Short mmCIF file of C-alpha atoms in Angstrom, two decimals:
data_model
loop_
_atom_site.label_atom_id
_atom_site.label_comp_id
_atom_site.label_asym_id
_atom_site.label_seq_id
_atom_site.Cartn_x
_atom_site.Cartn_y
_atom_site.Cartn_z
CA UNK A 392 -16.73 9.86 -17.82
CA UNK A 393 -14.72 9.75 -14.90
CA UNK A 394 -12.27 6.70 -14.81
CA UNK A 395 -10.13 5.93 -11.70
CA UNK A 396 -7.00 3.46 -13.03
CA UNK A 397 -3.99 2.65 -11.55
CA UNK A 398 -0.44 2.65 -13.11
CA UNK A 399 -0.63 -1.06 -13.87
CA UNK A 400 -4.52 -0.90 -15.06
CA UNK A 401 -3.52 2.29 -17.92
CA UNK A 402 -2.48 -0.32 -20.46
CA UNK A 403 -6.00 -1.43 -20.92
CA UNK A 404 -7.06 2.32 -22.54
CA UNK A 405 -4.08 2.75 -24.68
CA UNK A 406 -5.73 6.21 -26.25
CA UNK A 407 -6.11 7.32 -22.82
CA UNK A 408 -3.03 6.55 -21.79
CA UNK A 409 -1.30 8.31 -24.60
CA UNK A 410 -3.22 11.13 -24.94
CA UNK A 411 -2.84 12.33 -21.00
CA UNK A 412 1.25 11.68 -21.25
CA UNK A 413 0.82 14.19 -24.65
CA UNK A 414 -1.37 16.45 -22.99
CA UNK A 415 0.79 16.72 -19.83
CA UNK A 416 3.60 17.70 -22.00
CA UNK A 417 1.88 20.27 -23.66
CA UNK A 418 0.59 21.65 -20.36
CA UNK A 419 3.51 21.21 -18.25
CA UNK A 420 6.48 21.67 -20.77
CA UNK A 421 5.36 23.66 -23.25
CA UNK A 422 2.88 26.00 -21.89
CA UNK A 423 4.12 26.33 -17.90
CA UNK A 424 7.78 25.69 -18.88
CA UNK A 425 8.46 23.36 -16.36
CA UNK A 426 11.83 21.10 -16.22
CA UNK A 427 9.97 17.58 -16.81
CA UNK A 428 11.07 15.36 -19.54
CA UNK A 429 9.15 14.88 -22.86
CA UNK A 430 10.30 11.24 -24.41
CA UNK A 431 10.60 11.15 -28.37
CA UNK A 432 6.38 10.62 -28.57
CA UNK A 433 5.75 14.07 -26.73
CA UNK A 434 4.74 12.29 -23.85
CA UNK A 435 5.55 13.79 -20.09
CA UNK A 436 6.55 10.92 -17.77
CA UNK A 437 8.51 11.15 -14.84
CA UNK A 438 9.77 8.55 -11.70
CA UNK A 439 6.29 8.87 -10.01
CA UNK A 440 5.01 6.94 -12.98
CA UNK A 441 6.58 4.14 -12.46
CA UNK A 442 5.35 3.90 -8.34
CA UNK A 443 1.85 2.67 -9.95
CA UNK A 444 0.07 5.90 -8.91
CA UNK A 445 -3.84 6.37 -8.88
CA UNK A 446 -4.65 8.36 -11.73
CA UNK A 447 -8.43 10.13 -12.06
CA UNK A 448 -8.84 10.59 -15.62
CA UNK A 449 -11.71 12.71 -17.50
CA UNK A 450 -12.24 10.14 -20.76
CA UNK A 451 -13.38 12.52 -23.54
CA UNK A 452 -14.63 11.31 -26.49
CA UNK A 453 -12.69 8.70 -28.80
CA UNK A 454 -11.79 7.53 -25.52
CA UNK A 455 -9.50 10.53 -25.18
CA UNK A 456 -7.78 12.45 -21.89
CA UNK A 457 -9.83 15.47 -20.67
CA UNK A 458 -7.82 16.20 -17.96
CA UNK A 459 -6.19 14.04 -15.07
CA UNK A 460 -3.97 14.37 -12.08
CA UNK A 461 -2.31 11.67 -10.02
CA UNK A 462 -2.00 9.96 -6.71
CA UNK A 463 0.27 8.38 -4.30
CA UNK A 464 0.31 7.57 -0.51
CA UNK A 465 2.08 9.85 1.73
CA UNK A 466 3.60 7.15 3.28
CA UNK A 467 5.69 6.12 0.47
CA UNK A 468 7.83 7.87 -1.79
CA UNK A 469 5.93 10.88 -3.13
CA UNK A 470 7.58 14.12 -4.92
CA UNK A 471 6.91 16.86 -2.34
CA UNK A 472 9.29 14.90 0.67
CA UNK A 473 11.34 13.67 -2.05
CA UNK A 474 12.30 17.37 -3.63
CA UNK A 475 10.43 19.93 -1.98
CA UNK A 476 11.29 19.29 1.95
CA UNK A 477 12.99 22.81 1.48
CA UNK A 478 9.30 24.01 1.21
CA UNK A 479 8.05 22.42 4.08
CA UNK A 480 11.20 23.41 6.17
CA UNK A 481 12.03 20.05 6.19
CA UNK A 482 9.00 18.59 7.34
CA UNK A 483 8.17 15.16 5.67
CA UNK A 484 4.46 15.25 5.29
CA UNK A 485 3.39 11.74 5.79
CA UNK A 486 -0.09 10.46 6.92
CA UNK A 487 -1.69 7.68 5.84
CA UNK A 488 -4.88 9.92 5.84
CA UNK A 489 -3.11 12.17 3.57
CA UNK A 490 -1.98 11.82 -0.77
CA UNK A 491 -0.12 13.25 -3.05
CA UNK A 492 -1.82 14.76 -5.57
CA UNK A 493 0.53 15.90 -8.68
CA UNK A 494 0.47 16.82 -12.42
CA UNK A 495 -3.22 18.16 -12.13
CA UNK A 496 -3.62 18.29 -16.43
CA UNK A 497 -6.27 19.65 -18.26
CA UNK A 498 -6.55 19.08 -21.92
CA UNK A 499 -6.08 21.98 -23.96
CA UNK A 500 -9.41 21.36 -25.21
CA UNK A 501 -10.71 21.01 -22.23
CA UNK A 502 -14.74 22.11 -21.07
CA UNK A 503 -14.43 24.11 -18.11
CA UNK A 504 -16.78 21.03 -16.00
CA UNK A 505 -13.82 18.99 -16.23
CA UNK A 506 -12.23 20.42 -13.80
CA UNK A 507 -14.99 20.50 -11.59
CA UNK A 508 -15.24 16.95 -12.71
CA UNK A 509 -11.99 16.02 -11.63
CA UNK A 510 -12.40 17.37 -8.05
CA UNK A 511 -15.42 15.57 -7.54
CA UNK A 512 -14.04 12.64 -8.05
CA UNK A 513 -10.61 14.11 -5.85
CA UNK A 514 -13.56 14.62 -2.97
CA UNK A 515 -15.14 11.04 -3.45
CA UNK A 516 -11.45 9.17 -3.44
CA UNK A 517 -11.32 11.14 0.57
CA UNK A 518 -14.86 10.56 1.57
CA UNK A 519 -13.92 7.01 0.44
CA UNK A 520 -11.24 6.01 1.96
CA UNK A 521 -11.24 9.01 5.09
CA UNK A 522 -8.38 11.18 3.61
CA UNK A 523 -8.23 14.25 5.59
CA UNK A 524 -6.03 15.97 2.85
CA UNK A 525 -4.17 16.00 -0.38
CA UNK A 526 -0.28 17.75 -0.64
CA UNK A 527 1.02 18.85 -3.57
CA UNK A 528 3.26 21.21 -5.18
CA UNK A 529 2.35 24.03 -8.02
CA UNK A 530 3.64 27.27 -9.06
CA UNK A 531 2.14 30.72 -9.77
CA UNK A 532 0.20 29.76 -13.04
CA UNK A 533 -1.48 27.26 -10.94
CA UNK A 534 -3.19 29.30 -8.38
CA UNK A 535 -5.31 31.00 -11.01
CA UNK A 536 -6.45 27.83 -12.19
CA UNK A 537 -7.20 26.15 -8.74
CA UNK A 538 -9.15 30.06 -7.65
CA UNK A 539 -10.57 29.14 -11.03
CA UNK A 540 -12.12 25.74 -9.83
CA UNK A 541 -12.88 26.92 -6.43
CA UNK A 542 -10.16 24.91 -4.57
CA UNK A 543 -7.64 26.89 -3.00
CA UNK A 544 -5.13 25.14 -1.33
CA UNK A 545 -3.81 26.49 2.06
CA UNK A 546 -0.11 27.12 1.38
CA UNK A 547 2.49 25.08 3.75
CA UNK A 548 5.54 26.82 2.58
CA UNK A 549 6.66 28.61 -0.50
CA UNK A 550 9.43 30.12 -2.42
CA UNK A 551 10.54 32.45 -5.08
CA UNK A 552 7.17 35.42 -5.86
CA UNK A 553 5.57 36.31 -9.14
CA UNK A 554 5.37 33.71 -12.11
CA UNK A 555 8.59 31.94 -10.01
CA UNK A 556 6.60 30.91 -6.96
CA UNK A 557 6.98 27.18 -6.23
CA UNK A 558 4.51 26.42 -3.53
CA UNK A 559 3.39 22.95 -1.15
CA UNK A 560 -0.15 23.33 -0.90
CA UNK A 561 -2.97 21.66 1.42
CA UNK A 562 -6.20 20.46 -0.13
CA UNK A 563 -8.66 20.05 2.82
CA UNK A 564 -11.58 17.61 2.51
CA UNK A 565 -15.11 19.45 2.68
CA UNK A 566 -18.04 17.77 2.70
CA UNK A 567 -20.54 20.47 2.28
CA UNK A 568 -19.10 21.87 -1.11
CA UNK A 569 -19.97 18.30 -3.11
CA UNK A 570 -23.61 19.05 -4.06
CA UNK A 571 -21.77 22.32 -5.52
CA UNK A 572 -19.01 20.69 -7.40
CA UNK A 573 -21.78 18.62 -8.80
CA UNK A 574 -23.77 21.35 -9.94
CA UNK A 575 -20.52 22.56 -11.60
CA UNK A 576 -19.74 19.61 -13.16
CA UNK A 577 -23.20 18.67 -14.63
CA UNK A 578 -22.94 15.22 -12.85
CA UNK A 579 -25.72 13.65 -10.56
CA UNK A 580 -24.57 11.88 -7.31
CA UNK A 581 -25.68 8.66 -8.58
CA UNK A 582 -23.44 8.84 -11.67
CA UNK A 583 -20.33 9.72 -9.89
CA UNK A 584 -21.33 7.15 -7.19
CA UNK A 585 -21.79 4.23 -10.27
CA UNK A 586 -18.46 5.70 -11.86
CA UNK A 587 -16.32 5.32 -8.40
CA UNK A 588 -18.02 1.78 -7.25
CA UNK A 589 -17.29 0.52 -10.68
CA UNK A 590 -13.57 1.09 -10.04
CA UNK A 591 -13.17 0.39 -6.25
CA UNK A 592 -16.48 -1.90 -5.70
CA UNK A 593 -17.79 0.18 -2.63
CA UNK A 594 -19.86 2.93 -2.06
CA UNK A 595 -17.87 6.45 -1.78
CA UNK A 596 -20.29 7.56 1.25
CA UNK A 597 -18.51 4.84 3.72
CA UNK A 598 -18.65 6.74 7.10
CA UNK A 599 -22.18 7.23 6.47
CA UNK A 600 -22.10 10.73 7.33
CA UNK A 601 -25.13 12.35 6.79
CA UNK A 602 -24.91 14.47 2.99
CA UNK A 603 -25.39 17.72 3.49
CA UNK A 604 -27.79 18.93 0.51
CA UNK A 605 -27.57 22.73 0.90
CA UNK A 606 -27.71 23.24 -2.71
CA UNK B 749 -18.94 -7.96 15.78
CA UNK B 750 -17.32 -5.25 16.59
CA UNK B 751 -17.92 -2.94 19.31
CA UNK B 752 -16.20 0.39 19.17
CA UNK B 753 -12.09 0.60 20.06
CA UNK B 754 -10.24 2.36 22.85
CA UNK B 755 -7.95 3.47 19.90
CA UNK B 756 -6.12 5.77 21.92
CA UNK B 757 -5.15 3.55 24.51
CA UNK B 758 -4.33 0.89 21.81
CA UNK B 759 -2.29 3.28 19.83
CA UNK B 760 -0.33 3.86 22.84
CA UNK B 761 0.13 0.31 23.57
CA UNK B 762 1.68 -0.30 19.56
CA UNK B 763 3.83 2.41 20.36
CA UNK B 764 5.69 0.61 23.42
CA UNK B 765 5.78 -2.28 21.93
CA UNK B 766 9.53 -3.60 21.64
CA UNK B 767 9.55 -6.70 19.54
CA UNK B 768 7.18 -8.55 17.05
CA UNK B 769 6.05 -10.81 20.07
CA UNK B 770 4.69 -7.40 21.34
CA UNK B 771 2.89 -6.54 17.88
CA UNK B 772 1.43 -10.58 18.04
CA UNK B 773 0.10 -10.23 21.41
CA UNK B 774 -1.86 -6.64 20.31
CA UNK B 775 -2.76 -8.41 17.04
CA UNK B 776 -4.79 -11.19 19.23
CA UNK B 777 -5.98 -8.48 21.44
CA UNK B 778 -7.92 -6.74 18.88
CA UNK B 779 -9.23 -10.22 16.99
CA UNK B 780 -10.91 -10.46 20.40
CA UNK B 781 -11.90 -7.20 20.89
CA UNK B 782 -13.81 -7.40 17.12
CA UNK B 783 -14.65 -10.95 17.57
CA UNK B 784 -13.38 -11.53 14.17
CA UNK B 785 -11.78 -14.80 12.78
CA UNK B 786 -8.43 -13.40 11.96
CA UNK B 787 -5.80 -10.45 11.69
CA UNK B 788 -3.00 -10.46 9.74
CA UNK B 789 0.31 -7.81 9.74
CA UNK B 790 2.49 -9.44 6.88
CA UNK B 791 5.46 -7.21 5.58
CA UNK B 792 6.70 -8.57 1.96
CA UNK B 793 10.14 -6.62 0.85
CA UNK B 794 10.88 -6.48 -2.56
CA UNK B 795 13.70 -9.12 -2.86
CA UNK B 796 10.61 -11.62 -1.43
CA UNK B 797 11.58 -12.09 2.22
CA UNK B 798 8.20 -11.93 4.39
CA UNK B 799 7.18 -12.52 7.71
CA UNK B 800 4.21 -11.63 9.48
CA UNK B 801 2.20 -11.52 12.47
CA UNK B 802 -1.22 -12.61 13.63
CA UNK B 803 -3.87 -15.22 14.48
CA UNK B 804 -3.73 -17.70 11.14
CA UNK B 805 -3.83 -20.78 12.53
CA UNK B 806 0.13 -22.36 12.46
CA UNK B 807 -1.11 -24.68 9.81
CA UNK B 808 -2.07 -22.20 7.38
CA UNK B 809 1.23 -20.04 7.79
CA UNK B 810 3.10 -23.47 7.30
CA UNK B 811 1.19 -24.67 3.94
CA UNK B 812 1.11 -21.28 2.71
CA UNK B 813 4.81 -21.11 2.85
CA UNK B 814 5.07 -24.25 1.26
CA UNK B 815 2.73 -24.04 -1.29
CA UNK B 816 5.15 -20.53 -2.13
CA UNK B 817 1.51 -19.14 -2.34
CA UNK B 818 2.79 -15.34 -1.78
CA UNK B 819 3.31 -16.28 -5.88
CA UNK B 820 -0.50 -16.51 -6.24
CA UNK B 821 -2.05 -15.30 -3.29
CA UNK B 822 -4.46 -12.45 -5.18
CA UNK B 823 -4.35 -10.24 -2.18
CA UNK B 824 -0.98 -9.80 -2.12
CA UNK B 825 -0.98 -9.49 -6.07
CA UNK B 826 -3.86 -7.42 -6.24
CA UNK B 827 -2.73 -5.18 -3.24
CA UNK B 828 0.80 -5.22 -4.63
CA UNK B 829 -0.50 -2.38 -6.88
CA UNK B 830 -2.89 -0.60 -4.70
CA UNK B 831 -2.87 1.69 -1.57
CA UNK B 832 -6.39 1.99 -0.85
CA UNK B 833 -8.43 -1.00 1.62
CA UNK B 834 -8.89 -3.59 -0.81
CA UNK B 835 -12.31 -6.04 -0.48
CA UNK B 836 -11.12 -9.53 -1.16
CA UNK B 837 -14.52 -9.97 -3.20
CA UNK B 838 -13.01 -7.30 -5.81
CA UNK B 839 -9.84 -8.79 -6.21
CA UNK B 840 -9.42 -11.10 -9.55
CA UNK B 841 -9.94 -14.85 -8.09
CA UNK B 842 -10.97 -15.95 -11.58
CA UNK B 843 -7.36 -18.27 -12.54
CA UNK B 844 -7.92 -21.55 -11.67
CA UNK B 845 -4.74 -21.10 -9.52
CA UNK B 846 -6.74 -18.51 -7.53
CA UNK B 847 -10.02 -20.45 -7.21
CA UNK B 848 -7.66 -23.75 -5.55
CA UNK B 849 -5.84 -20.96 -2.73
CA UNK B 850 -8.96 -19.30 -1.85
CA UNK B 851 -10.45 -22.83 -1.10
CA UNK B 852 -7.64 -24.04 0.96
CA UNK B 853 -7.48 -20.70 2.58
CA UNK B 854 -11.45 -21.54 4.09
CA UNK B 855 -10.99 -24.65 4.58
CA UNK B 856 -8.18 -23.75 6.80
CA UNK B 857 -10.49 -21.09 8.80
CA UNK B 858 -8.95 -17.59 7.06
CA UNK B 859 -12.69 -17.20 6.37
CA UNK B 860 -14.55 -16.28 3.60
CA UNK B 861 -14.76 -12.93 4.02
CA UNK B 862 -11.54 -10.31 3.98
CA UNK B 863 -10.52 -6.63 3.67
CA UNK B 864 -6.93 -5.84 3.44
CA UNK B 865 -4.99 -2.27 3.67
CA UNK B 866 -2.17 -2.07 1.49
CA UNK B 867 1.10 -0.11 2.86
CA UNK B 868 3.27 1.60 1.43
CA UNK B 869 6.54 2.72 3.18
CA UNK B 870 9.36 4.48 2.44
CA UNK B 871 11.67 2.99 -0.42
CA UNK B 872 9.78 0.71 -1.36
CA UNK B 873 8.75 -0.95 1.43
CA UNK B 874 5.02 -2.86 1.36
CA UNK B 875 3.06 -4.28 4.40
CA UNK B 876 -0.60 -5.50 4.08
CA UNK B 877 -2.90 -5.51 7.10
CA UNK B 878 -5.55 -7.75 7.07
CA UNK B 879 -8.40 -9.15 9.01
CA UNK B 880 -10.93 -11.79 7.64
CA UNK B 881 -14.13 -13.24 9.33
CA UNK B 882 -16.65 -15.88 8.03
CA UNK B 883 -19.85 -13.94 7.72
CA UNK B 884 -22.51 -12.85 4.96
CA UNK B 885 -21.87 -10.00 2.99
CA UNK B 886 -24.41 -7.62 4.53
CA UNK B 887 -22.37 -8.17 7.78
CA UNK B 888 -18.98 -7.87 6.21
CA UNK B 889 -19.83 -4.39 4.60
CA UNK B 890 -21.24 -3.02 8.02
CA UNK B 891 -18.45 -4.21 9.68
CA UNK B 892 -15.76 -2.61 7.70
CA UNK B 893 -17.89 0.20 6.83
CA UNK B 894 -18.09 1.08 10.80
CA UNK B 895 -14.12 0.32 11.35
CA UNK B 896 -12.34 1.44 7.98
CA UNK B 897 -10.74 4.09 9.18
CA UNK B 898 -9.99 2.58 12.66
CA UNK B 899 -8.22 0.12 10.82
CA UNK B 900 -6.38 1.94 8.43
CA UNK B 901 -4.56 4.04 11.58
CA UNK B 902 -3.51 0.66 13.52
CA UNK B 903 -2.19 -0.60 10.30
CA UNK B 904 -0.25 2.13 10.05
CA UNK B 905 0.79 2.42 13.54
CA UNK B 906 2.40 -1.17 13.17
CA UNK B 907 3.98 -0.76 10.06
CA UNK B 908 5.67 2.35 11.88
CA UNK B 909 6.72 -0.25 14.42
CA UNK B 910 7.69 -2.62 12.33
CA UNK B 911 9.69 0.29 10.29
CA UNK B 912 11.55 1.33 13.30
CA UNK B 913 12.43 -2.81 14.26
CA UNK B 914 13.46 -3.11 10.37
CA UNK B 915 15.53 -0.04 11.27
CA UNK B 916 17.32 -0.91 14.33
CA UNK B 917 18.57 -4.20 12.35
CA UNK B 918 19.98 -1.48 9.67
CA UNK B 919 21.41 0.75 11.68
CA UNK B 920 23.85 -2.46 13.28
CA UNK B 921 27.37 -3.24 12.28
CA UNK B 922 27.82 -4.78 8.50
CA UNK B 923 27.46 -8.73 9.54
CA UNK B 924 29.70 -11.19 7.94
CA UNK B 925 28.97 -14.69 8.53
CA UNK B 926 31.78 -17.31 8.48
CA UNK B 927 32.30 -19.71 5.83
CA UNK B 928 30.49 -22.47 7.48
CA UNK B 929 27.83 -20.49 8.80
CA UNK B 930 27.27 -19.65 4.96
CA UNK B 931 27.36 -23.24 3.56
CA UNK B 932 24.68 -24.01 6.30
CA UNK B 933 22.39 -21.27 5.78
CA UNK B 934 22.82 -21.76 1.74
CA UNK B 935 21.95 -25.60 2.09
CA UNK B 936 19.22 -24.86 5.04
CA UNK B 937 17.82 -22.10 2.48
CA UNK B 938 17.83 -24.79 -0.38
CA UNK B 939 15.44 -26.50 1.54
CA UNK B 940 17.48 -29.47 3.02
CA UNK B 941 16.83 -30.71 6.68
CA UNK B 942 19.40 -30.49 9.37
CA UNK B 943 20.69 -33.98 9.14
CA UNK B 944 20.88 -33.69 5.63
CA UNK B 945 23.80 -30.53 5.80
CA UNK B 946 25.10 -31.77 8.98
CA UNK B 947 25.83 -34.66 6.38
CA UNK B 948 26.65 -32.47 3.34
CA UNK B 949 29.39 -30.53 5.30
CA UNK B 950 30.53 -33.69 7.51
CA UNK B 951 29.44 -32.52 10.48
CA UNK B 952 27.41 -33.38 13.30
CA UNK B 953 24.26 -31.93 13.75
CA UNK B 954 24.98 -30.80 17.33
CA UNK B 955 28.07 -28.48 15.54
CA UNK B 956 25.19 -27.36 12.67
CA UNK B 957 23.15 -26.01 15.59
CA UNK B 958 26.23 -24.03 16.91
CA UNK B 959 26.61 -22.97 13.19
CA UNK B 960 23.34 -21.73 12.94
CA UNK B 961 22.85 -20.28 16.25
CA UNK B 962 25.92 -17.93 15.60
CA UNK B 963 24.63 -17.45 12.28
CA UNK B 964 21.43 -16.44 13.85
CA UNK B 965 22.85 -14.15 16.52
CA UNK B 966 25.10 -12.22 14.31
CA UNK B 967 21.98 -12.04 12.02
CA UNK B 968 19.94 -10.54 14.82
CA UNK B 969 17.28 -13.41 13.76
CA UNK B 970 14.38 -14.77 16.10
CA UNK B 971 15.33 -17.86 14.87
CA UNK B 972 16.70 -20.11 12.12
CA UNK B 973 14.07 -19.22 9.33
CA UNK B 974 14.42 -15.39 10.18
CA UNK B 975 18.00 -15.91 10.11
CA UNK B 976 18.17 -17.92 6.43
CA UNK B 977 15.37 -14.87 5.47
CA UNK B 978 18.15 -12.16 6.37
CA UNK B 979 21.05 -13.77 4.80
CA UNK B 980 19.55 -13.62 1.41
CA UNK B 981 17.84 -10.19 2.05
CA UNK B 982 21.71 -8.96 2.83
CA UNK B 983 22.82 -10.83 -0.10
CA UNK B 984 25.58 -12.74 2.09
CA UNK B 985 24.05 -15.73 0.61
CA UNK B 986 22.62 -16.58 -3.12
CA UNK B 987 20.42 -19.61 -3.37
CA UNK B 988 18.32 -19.77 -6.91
CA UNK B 989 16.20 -16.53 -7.39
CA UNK B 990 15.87 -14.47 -3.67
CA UNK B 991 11.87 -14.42 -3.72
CA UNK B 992 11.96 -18.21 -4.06
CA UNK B 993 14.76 -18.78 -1.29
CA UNK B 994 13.54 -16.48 1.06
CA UNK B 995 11.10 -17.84 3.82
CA UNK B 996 9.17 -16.31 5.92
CA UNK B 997 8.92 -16.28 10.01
CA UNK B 998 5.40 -16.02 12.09
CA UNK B 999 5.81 -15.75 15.84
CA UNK B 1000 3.74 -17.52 17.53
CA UNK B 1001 4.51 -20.89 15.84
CA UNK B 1002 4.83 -24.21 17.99
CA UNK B 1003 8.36 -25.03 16.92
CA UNK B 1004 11.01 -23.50 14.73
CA UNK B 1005 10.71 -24.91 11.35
CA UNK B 1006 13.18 -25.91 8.81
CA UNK B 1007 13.88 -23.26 5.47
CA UNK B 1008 11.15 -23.85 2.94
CA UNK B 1009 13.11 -22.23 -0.09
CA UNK B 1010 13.02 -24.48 -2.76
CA UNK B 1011 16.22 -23.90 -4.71
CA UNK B 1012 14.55 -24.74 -7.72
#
């Protein structure tokens, strides 16, 4: 199941909380190589953590992480105008319309509709609450994963080519391709609709744009 | 309620606005343009000074102070944490604590109804944008259903404003305040009356108002309130913990009012 949890909510799923930190060390440190910290219980934290971030979570079973990623406003601190304004040639991106999406984790056991899963819910946190767009950084070994997924983000600004690429990317809200996330993801409507009004106690369709059922 | 914004025009408007009475006067514009009971702009920093804007009736703004209700208040608490709109009716109102504010709160007119936007600016910074109506909850959802978005942009577009005051203080000399205009403030942010440190520092109170008027004006403060409120948020002067010391200032208010920190 899809959970949505803040930073200050993750204490309640314990499991949860301690599998995603392992899992996003074993993604991000040991298999990507990135320079993020790993504390003395394999877990990956960094600053963000403490900004109490959104985080979408896939709960596997035993309660465990499936994959993740988190969230923060644009309007506050957030790690692409914090570290990668080089990217962006200087640009703060800030928009209240727009997040920042980071650490995008899948378990290493992961099914492939997880990540489907996880950009469902990504697309019913912006048809919720109007986001236009999430910004966020990833590298090389990323891009296969996001073609993967079928969520390509438009590139602001990048540096470095071949497994060193560090790129900003744009994820652009699109209406149309829900009924085939869903379809990827195994999920009904209803069920992703119940798992999102559980956490945020309001529909996700709130502009009451008409749903586009091509599928 | 509700009829469809000029946001444009609007946005323009926030945009030359020089001064908080600026942001008040828009704030009541746009009550009456929703025919809603209330909006609220109310900027809490992290070292507990707050002020705000909007249409709460004096009263309220006065008691909440008093009460030290930003303590309790679940919308601020609740919000504190979030940075999506936030329905009142999904916050926790379940302490007993909760159940006594949210009473007072109607039975001052905030309405029973609310639907705040949590902001988030840049270190740290947090403003919450609010408006509240008395209404069923069939009307509620329709209304912010049709002007979520509306309302998340003019939230933002005062916060911006609010930002760029905020920054203008900054971007003045250092202040230093005399020692007398420090005893005042200290004793004026412990919660005593006028008389009371005109007495405490042998003076008369005719000298305490030149005190605190200079205090004020090197402070860049609207008035006495905003004046104690920047003195502790610049650390010139200590009085117990700095979120219970530090009041708040609403324009719009019949008559500057003495400090409410308690000094407890």
């Amino acid at each position: 199941m899809l959970r949505y949890l803040h930073g200050n909510q993750l204490d309640a799923y314990p499991v949860l909380r301690d599998s995603m930190f392992r899992d996003r060390a074993t993604q991000f440190h040991d298999r990507l190589g990135w320079d993020v910290t790993v504390d003395a219980r394999g877990q990956e934290r960094d600053a963000y953590d403490d900004l109490d971030p959104l985080y979408v979570i896939w709960e596997g079973e035993g309660g465990r992480h499936g994959g993740s990623m988190r969230f923060l406003p644009t309007t506050g601190r957030t790690m692409v105008n914090e570290h990668f304004l080089h990217l962006t040639d200087g640009v703060a991106i800030q928009s209240p319309f727009i997040w920042e999406c980071t650490r995008f984790c899948l378990a290493p056991t992961a099914e492939s509709r997880v990540a489907a899963a996880l950009m469902l819910a990504g697309g019913e946190l912006m048809r919720a609450f109007h986001l236009s767009h999430f910004v966020g950084v990833f590298d090389a070994r990323m891009v296969r994963i996001y073609r993967l997924i079928g969520s390509s983000p438009e590139v602001l600004g990048q540096q470095g080519s071949g497994r060193d690429m560090v790129a900003v990317g744009l994820w652009e809200y699109s209406h149309a391709s829900r009924a085939r996330i869903l379809l990827r993801a195994g999920l009904s409507s209803d069920l992703s609709e119940a798992w999102f009004n559980r956490a945020f106690g309001q529909e996700t369709a709130m502009q009451a744009a008409p749903l586009q059922m091509s599928a | 309620m509700g009829t469809e914004l000029e946001l444009e025009p609007y946005l323009e408007r926030v945009e030359r606005a020089e001064g908080l009475e600026d942001i008040q006067t828009l704030i009541v514009a746009l009550r009456d343009h929703y025919h809603i009971a209330h909006i609220v702009y109310h900027w809490v920093s992290s070292d507990g000074e707050q002020y705000g804007c909007g249409t709460y009736p004096p009263v309220w703004v006065q008691r909440y102070v008093d009460q030290d209700y930003l303590r309790i208040d679940p919308v601020v608490i609740g919000c504190f944490q979030r940075f999506h709109p936030v329905e009142w009716k999904r916050l926790d109102w379940s302490g007993k604590q909760a159940r006594a504010f949210r009473a007072d709160a109607i039975a001052h007119g905030v309405g029973n109804q609310g639907f705040s936007i949590p902001i988030r600016g840049p270190n740290g910074q947090f403003a919450l944008f609010t408006v509240s109506h008395d209404c069923s909850d069939a009307q509620w959802a329709d209304f912010t259903r049709a002007h979520q978005r509306q309302l998340i942009l003019i939230a933002h577009y005062f916060n911006l404003k609010a930002l760029e005051f905020e920054q203008n203080r900054l971007q003045e000399p250092a202040r230093s305040l005399s020692p007398r205009e420090i005893d005042t403030l200290t004793f004026l942010a412990m919660g005593y009356s006028r008389g009371q440190v005109a007495d405490m520092l042998s003076i008369s109170e005719h000298t305490l108002r030149a005190y605190v008027e200079s205090a004020r004006f090197k402070l860049g403060a609207m008035n006495t309130t905003h004046a104690v409120a920047r003195a502790i948020s610049e650390g010139l002067i200590m009085v117990g913990s700095a979120t219970r010391g530090a009041a708040g200032d609403w324009p719009g208010r019949s008559a500057p009012r003495q400090a409410t920190g308690t000094g407890r």
